[in-house]
mmCIF file of C-alpha atoms in Angstrom:
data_model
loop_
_atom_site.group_PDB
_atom_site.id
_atom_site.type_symbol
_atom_site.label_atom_id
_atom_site.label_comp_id
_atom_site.label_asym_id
_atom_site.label_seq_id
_atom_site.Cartn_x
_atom_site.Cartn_y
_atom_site.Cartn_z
ATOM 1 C CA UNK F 1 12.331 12.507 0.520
ATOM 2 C CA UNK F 2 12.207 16.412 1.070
ATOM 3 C CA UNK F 3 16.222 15.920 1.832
ATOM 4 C CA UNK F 4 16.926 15.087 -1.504
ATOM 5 C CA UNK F 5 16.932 17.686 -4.288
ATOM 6 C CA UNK F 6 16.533 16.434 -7.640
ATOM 7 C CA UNK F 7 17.457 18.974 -10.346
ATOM 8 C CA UNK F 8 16.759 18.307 -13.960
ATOM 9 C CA UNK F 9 18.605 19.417 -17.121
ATOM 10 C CA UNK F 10 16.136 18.929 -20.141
ATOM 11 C CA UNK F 11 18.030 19.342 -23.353
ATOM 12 C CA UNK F 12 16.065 20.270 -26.785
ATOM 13 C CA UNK F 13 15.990 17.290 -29.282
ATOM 14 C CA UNK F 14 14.600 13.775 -30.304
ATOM 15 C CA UNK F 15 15.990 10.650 -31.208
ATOM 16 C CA UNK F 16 15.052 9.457 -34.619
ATOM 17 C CA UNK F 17 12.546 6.987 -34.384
ATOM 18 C CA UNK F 18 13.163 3.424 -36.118
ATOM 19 C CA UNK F 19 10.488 2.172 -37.860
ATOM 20 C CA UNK F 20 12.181 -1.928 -38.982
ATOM 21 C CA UNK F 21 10.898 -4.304 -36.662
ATOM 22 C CA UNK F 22 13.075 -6.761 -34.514
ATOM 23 C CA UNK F 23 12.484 -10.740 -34.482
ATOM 24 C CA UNK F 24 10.602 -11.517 -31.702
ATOM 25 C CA UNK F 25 12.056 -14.157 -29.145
ATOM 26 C CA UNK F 26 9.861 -16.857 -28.096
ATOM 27 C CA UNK F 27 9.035 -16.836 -24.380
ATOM 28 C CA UNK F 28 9.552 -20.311 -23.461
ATOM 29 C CA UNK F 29 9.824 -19.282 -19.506
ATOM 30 C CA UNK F 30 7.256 -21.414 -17.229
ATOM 31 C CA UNK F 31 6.169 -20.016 -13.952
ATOM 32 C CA UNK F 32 8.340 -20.113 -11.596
ATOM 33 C CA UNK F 33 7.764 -19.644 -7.347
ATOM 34 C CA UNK F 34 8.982 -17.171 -5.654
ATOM 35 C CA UNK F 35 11.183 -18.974 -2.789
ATOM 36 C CA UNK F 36 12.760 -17.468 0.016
ATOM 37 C CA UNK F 37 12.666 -14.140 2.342
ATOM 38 C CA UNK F 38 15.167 -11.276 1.437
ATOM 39 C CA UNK F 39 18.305 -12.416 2.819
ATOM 40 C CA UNK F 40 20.304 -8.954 2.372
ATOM 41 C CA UNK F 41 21.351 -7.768 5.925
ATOM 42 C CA UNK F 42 18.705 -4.779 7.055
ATOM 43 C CA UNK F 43 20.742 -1.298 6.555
ATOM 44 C CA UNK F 44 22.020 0.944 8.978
ATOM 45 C CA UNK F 45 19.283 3.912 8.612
ATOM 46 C CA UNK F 46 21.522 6.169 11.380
ATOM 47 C CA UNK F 47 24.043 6.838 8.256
ATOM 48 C CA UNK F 48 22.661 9.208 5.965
ATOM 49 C CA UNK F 49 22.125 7.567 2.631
ATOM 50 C CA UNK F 50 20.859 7.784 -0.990
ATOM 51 C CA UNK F 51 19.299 4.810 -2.092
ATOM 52 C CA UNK F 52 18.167 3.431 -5.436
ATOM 53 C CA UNK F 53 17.086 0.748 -7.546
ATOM 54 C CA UNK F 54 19.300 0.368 -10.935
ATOM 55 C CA UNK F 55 16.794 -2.189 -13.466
ATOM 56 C CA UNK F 56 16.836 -2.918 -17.010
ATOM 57 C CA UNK F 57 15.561 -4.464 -19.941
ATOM 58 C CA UNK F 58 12.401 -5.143 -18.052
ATOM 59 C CA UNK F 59 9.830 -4.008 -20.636
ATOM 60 C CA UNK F 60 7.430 -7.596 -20.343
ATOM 61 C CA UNK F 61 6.105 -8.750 -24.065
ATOM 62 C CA UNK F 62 3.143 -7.275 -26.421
ATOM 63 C CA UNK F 63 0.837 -10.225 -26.138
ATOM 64 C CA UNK F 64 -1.429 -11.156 -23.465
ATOM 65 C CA UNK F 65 -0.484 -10.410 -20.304
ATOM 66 C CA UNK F 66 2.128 -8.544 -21.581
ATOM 67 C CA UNK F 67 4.322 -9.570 -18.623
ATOM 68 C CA UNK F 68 6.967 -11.785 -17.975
ATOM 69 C CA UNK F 69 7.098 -14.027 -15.073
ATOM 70 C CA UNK F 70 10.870 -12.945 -14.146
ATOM 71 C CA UNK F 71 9.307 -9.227 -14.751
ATOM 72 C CA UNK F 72 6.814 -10.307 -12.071
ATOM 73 C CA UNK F 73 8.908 -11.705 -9.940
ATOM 74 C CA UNK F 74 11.492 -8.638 -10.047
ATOM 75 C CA UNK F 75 8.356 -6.228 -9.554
ATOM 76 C CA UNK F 76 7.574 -8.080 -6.003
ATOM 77 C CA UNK F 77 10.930 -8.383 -4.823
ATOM 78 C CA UNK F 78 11.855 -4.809 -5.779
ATOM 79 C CA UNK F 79 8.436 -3.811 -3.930
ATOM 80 C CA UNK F 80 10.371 -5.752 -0.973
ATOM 81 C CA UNK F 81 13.465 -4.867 -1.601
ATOM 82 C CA UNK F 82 12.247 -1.148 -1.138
ATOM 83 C CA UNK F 83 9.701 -1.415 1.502
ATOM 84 C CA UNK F 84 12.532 -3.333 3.808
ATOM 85 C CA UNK F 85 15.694 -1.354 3.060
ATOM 86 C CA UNK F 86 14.299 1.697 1.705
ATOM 87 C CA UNK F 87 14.685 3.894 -1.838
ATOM 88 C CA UNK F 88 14.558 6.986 -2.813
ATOM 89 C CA UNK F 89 14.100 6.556 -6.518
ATOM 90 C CA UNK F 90 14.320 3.692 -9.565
ATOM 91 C CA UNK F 91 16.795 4.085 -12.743
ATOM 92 C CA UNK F 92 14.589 2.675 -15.259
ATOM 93 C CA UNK F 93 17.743 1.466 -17.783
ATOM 94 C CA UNK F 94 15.625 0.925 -20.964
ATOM 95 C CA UNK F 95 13.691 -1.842 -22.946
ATOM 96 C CA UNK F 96 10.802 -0.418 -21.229
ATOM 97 C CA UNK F 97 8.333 -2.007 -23.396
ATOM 98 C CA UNK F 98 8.995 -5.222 -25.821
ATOM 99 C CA UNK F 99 9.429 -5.145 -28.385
ATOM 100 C CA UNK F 100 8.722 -2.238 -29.930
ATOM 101 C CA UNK F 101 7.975 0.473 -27.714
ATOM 102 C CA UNK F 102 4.765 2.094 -27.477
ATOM 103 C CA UNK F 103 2.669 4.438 -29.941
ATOM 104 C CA UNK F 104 1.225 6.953 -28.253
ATOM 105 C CA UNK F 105 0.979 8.426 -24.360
ATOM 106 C CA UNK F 106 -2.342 6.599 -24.302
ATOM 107 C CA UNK F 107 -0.964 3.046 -25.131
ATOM 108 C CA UNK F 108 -2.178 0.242 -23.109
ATOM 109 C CA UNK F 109 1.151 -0.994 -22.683
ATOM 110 C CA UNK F 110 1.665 1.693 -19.580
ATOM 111 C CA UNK F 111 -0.605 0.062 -17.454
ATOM 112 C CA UNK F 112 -0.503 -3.738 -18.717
ATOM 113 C CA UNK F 113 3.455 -3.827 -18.469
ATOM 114 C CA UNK F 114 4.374 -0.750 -15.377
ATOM 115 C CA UNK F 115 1.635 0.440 -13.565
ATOM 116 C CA UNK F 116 0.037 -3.417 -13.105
ATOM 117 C CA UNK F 117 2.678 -5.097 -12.294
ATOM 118 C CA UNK F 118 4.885 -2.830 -10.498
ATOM 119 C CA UNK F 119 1.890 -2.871 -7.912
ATOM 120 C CA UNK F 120 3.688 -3.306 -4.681
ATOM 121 C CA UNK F 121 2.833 -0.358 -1.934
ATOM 122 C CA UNK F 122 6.416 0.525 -1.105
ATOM 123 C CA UNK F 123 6.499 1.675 -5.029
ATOM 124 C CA UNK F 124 3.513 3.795 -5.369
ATOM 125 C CA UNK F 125 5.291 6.758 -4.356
ATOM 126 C CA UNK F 126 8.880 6.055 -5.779
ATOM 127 C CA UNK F 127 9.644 8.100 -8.648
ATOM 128 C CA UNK F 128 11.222 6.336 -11.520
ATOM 129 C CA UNK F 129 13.738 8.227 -13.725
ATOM 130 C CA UNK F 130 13.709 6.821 -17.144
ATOM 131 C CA UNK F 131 15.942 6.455 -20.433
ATOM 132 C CA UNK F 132 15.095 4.508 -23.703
ATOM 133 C CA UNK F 133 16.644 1.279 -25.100
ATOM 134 C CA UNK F 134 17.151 -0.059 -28.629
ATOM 135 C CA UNK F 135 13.264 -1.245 -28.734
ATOM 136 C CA UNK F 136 11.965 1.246 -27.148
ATOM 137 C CA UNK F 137 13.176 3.339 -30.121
ATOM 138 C CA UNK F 138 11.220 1.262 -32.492
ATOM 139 C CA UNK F 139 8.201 2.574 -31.338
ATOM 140 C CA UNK F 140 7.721 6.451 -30.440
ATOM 141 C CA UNK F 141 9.939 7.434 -27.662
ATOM 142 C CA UNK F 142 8.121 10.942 -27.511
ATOM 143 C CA UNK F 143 5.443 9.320 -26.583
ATOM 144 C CA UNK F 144 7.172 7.533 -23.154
ATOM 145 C CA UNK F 145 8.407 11.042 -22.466
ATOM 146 C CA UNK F 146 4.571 12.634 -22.453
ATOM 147 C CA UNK F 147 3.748 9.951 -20.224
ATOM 148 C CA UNK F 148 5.413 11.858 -17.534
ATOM 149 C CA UNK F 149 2.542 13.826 -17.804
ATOM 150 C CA UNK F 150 0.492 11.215 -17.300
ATOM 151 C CA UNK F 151 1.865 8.921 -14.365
ATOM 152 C CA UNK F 152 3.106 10.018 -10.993
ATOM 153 C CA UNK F 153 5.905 7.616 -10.698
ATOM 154 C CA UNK F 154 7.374 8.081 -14.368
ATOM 155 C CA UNK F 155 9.465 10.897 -15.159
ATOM 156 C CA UNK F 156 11.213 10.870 -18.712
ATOM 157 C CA UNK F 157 11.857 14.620 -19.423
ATOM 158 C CA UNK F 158 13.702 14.668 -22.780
ATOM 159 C CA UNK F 159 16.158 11.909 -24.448
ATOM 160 C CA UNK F 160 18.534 13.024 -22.456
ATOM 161 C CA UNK F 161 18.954 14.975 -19.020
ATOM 162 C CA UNK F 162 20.868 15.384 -15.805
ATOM 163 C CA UNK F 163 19.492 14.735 -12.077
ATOM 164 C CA UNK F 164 21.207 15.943 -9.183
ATOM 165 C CA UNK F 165 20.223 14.559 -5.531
ATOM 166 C CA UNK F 166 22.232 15.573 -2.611
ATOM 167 C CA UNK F 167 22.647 12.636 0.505
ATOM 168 C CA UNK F 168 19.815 13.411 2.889
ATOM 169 C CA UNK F 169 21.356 15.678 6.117
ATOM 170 C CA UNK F 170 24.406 16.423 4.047
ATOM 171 C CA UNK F 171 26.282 18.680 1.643
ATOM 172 C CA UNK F 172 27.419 15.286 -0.293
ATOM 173 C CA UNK F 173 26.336 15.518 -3.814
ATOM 174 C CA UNK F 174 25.357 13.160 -6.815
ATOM 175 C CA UNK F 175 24.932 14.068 -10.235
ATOM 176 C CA UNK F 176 23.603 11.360 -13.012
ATOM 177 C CA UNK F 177 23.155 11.942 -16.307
ATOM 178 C CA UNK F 178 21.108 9.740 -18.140
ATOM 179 C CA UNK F 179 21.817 9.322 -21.952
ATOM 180 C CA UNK F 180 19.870 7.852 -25.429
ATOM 181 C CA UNK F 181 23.029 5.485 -26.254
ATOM 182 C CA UNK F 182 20.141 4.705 -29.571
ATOM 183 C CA UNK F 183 20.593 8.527 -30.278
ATOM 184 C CA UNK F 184 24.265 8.284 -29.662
ATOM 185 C CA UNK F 185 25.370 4.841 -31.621
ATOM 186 C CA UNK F 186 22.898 3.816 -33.592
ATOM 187 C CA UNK F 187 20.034 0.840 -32.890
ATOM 188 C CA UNK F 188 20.918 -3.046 -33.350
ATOM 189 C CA UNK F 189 18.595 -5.939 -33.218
ATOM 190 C CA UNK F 190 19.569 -7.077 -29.912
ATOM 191 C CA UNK F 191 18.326 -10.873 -30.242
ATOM 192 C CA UNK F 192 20.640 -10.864 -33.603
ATOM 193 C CA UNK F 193 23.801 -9.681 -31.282
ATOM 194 C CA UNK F 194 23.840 -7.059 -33.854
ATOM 195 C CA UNK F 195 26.353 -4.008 -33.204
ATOM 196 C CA UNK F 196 25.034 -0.778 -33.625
ATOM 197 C CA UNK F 197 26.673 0.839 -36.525
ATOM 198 C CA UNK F 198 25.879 4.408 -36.821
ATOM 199 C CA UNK F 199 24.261 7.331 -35.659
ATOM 200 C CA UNK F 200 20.583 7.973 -37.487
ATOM 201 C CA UNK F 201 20.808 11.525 -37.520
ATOM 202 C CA UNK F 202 24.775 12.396 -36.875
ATOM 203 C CA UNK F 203 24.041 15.668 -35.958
ATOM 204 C CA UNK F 204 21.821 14.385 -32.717
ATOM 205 C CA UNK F 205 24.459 12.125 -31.771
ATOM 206 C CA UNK F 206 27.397 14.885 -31.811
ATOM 207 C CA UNK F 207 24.693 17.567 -30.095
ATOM 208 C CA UNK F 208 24.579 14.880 -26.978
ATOM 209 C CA UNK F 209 28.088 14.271 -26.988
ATOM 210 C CA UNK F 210 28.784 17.662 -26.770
ATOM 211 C CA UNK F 211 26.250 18.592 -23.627
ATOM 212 C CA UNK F 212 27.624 15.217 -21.869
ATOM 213 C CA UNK F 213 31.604 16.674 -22.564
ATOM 214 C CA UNK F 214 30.300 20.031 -21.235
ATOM 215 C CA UNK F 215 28.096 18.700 -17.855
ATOM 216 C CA UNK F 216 31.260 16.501 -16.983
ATOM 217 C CA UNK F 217 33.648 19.111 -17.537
ATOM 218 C CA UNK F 218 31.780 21.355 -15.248
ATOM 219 C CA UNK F 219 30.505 18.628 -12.256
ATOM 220 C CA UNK F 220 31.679 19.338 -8.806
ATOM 221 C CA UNK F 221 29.570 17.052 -7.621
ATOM 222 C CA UNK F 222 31.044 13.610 -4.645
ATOM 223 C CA UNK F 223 29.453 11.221 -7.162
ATOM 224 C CA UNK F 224 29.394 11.243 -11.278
ATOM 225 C CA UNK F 225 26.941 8.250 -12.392
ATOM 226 C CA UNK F 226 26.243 8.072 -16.596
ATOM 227 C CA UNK F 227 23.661 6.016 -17.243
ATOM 228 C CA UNK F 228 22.365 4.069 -20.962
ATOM 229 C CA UNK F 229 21.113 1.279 -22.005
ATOM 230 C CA UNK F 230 24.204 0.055 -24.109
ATOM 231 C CA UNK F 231 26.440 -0.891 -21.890
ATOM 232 C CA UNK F 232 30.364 0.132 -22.537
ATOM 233 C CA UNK F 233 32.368 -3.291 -21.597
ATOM 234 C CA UNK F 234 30.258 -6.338 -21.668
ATOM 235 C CA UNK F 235 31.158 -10.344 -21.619
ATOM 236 C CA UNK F 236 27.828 -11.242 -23.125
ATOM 237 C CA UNK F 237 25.702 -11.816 -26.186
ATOM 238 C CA UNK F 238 26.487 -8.365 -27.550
ATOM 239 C CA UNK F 239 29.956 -7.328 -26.135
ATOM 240 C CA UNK F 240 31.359 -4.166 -26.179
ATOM 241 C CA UNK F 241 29.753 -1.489 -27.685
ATOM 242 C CA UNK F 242 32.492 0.182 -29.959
ATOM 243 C CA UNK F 243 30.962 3.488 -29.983
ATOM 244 C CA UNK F 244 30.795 3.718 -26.526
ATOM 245 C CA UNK F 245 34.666 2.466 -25.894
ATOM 246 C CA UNK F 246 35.236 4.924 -28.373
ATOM 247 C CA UNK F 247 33.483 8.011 -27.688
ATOM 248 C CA UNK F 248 32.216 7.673 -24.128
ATOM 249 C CA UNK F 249 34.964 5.557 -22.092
ATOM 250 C CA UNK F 250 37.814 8.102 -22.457
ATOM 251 C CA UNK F 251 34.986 10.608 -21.078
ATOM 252 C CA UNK F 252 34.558 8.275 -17.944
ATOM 253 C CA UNK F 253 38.125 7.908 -17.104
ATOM 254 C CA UNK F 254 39.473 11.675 -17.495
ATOM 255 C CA UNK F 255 36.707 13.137 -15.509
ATOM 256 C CA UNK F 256 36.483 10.398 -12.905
ATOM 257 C CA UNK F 257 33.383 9.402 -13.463
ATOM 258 C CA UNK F 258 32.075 6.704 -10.138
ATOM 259 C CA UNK F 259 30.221 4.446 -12.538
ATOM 260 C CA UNK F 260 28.045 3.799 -15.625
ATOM 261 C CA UNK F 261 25.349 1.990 -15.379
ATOM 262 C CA UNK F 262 23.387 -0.150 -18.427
ATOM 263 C CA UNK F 263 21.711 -2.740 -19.572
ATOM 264 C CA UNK F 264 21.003 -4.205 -23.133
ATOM 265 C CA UNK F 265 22.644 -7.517 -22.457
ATOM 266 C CA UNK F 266 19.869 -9.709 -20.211
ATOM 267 C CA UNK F 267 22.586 -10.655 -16.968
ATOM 268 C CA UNK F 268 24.030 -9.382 -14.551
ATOM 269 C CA UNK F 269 27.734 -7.897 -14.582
ATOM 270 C CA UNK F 270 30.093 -5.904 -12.704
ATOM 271 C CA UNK F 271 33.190 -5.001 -14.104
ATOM 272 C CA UNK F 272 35.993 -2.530 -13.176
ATOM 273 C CA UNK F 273 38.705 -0.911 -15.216
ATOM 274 C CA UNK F 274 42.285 0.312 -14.544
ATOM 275 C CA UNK F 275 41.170 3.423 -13.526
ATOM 276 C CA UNK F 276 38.876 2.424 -10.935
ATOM 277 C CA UNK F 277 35.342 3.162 -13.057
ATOM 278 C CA UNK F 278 32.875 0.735 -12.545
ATOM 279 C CA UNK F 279 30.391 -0.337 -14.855
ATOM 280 C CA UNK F 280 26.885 -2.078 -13.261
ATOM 281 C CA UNK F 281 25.159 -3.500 -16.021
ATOM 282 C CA UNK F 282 21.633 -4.809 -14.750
ATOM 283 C CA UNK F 283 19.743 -6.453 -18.132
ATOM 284 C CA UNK F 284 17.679 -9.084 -16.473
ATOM 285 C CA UNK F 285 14.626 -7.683 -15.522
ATOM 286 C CA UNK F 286 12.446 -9.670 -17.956
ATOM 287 C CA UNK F 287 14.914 -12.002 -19.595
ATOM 288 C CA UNK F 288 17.911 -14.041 -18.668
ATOM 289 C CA UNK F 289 21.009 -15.109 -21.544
ATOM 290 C CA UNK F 290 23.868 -17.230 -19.818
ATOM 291 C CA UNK F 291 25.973 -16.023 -23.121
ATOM 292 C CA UNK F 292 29.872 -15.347 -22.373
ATOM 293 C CA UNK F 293 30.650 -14.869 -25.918
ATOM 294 C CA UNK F 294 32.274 -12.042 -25.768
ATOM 295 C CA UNK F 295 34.685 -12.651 -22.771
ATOM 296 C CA UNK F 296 37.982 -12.280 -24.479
ATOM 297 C CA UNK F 297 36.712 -8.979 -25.970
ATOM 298 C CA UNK F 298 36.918 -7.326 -22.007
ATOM 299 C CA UNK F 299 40.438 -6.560 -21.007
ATOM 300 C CA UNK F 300 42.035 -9.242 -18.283
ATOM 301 C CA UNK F 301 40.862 -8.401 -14.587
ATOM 302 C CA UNK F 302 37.780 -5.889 -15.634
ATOM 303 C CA UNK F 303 35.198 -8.739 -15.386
ATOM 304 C CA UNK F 304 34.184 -9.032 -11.284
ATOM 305 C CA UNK F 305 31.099 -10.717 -11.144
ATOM 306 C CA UNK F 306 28.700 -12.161 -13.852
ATOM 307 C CA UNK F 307 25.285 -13.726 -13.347
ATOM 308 C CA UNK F 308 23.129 -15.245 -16.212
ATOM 309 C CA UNK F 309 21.572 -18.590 -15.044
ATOM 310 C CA UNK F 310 18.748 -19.515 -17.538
ATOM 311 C CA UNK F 311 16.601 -20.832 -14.625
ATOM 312 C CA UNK F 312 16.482 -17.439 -12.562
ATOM 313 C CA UNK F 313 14.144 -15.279 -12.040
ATOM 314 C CA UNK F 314 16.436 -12.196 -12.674
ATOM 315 C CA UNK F 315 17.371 -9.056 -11.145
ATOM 316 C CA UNK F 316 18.629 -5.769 -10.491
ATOM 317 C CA UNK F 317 21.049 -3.780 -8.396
ATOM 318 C CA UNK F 318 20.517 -1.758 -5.313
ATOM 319 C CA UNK F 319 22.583 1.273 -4.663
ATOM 320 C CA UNK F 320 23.155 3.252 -1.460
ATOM 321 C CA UNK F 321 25.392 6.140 -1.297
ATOM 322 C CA UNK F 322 27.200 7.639 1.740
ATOM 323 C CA UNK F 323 29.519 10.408 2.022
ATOM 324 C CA UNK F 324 32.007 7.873 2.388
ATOM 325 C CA UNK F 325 31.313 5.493 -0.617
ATOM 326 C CA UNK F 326 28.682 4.204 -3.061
ATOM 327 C CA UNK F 327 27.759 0.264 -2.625
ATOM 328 C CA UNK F 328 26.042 -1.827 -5.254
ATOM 329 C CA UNK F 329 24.220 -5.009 -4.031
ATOM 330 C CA UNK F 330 23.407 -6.883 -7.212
ATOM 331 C CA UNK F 331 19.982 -9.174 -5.783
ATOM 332 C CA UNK F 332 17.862 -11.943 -7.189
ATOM 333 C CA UNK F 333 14.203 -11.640 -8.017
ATOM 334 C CA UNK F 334 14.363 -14.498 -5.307
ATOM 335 C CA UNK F 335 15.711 -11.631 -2.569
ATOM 336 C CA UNK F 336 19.023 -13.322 -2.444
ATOM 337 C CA UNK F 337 22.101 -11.192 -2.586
ATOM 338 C CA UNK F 338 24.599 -12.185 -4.999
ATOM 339 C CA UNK F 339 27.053 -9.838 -5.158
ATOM 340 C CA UNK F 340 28.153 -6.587 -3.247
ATOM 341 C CA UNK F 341 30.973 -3.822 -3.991
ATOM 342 C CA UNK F 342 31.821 -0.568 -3.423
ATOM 343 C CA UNK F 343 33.512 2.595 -5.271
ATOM 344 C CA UNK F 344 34.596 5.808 -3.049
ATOM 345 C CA UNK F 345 33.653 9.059 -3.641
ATOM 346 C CA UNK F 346 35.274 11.186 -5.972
ATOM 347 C CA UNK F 347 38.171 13.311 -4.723
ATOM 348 C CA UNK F 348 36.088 16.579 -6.506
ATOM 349 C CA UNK F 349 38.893 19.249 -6.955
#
């Protein structure tokens, strides 16, 4: 860990808190085994490599005992998942806490739905980097970011920030920059497959816009990851968010971003557009939706791999980054590897 440097940006400024609840869904999920050793092929620790774990939408339920089973199950198999192959940190990619947020830095919710669950020894000294999602902002998001203050392993330093890590024993460089998408779009009722419509406070929304235009413009960095909880280009319950193909795709594209990463919708997706950006949405750390509504809304040949049985357990990707390339392993909370890519580095100027 002392190879990597991690280098945060805080930036000034709050996302408007939402105070209208959303409709509970009924967890109908019974318990399920865990089946199965990790099946992923052990990595090749002579290659210098950044490694991380990409999960979202894993934020349990607010009644006893305020965990899921497929939370549970992803919680042990990431604890596996790190202890055999290794991680340097965890992108926490919102819906932290279902289903609406938390109240206060002291809430219960820290311990009943992270810190005792996400028990595992390979994780008690893995730092998780965290944004907010869509019911996260119904509760007080200010009070997930003073909780960094709190835990060792959770580090939220504004609504929005940059990290930079460089590849341990090299010069190789990767910036992410983690963004409130609430802030940005609006929130939505995401069990209604409501769209977000608008910015709360329009002036937030253009301020973060603006910083993300400026980081990007100025990046040198081997690898650009963003990083929300709405995800751009989706095939599932909630699509496409148009804000995001609006004001945050071009972005990706003209300064060769590697990938964004979301979640929002509760699946698993890869897709790839024209350009070569990728877009890792991992959404099913607590739930799973096998919905493909939204399929003819993605343009022809974006849409590489899709998982969203009802009877799993979940999931979440698994990243390592070389100075060659950046994989993504997308893996079951049963260990099993479903799908693996890659996307080079950038060619930085």
């Amino acid at each position: 860990m002392s190879q990597i440097e991690a280098d945060f940006q805080q930036v000034v400024g709050f996302g408007q808190q939402i105070s209208s609840r959303t409709q509970m869904e009924t967890t109908v999920l019974l318990a399920l085994l865990l089946q199965g050793a990790l099946t992923l092929s052990l990595t090749d620790n002579s290659v210098p490599t950044l490694r991380f774990v990409a999960v979202g939408d894993w934020g349990g339920v607010p009644n006893a005992p305020f965990y899921t089973a497929r939370e549970m199950a992803n919680a042990k198999e990431i604890g596996r998942t790190v202890e055999t192959l290794g991680a340097n940190f965890i992108l926490s990619l919102g819906d932290n806490f279902y289903f609406t947020g938390v109240q206060d830095a002291k809430d219960k919710r820290f311990q009943e739905t992270f810190e005792e669950v996400f028990t595992a020894p390979s994780l008690q000294n893995i730092p998780w980097y965290v944004l907010a999602g869509n019911h996260d902002h119904l509760g007080n998001v200010s009070a997930q970011i003073a909780y960094s203050k709190v835990s060792k392993r959770w580090n939220f330093p504004s609504p929005y920030y940059r990290l930079r890590f460089k590849i341990p024993k090299t010069n190789v460089s990767v910036a992410i920059f983690m963004l409130d998408t609430v802030t940005l779009c609006g929130n939505s009722d995401d069990f209604l497959s409501q769209q977000p419509e608008r910015p709360k406070d329009l002036k937030l929304a253009r301020s973060q816009l603006s910083w993300l235009k400026k980081q990007l413009t100025n990046a040198k960095e081997d690898y650009l990851l963003v990083a929300g909880h709405y995800p751009v280009w989706s095939i599932a319950e909630h699509g496409p968010t148009h804000c995001l193909v609006k004001h945050l795709q071009p972005l990706l594209v003209k300064h060769k971003v590697t990938a964004y990463l979301c979640g929002h919708d509760h699946n698993l997706q890869y897709l790839k557009d024209k350009d070569g950006v990728g877009y890792v949405l991992s959404g099913a750390g607590n739930f799973m939706d096998p919905s493909k509504k939204h399929q003819r809304k993605v343009p022809d040949g974006y849409l590489r791999f899709y998982y969203g049985a009802r009877d799993s357990l979940g999931g979440f990707a698994y990243v390592e980054i070389t100075s060659k390339d950046m994989s993504i392993t997308y893996i079951e909370a049963t260990g099993k590897s479903l799908y693996k890519t890659s996307l080079p580095r950038r060619t930085v100027p």
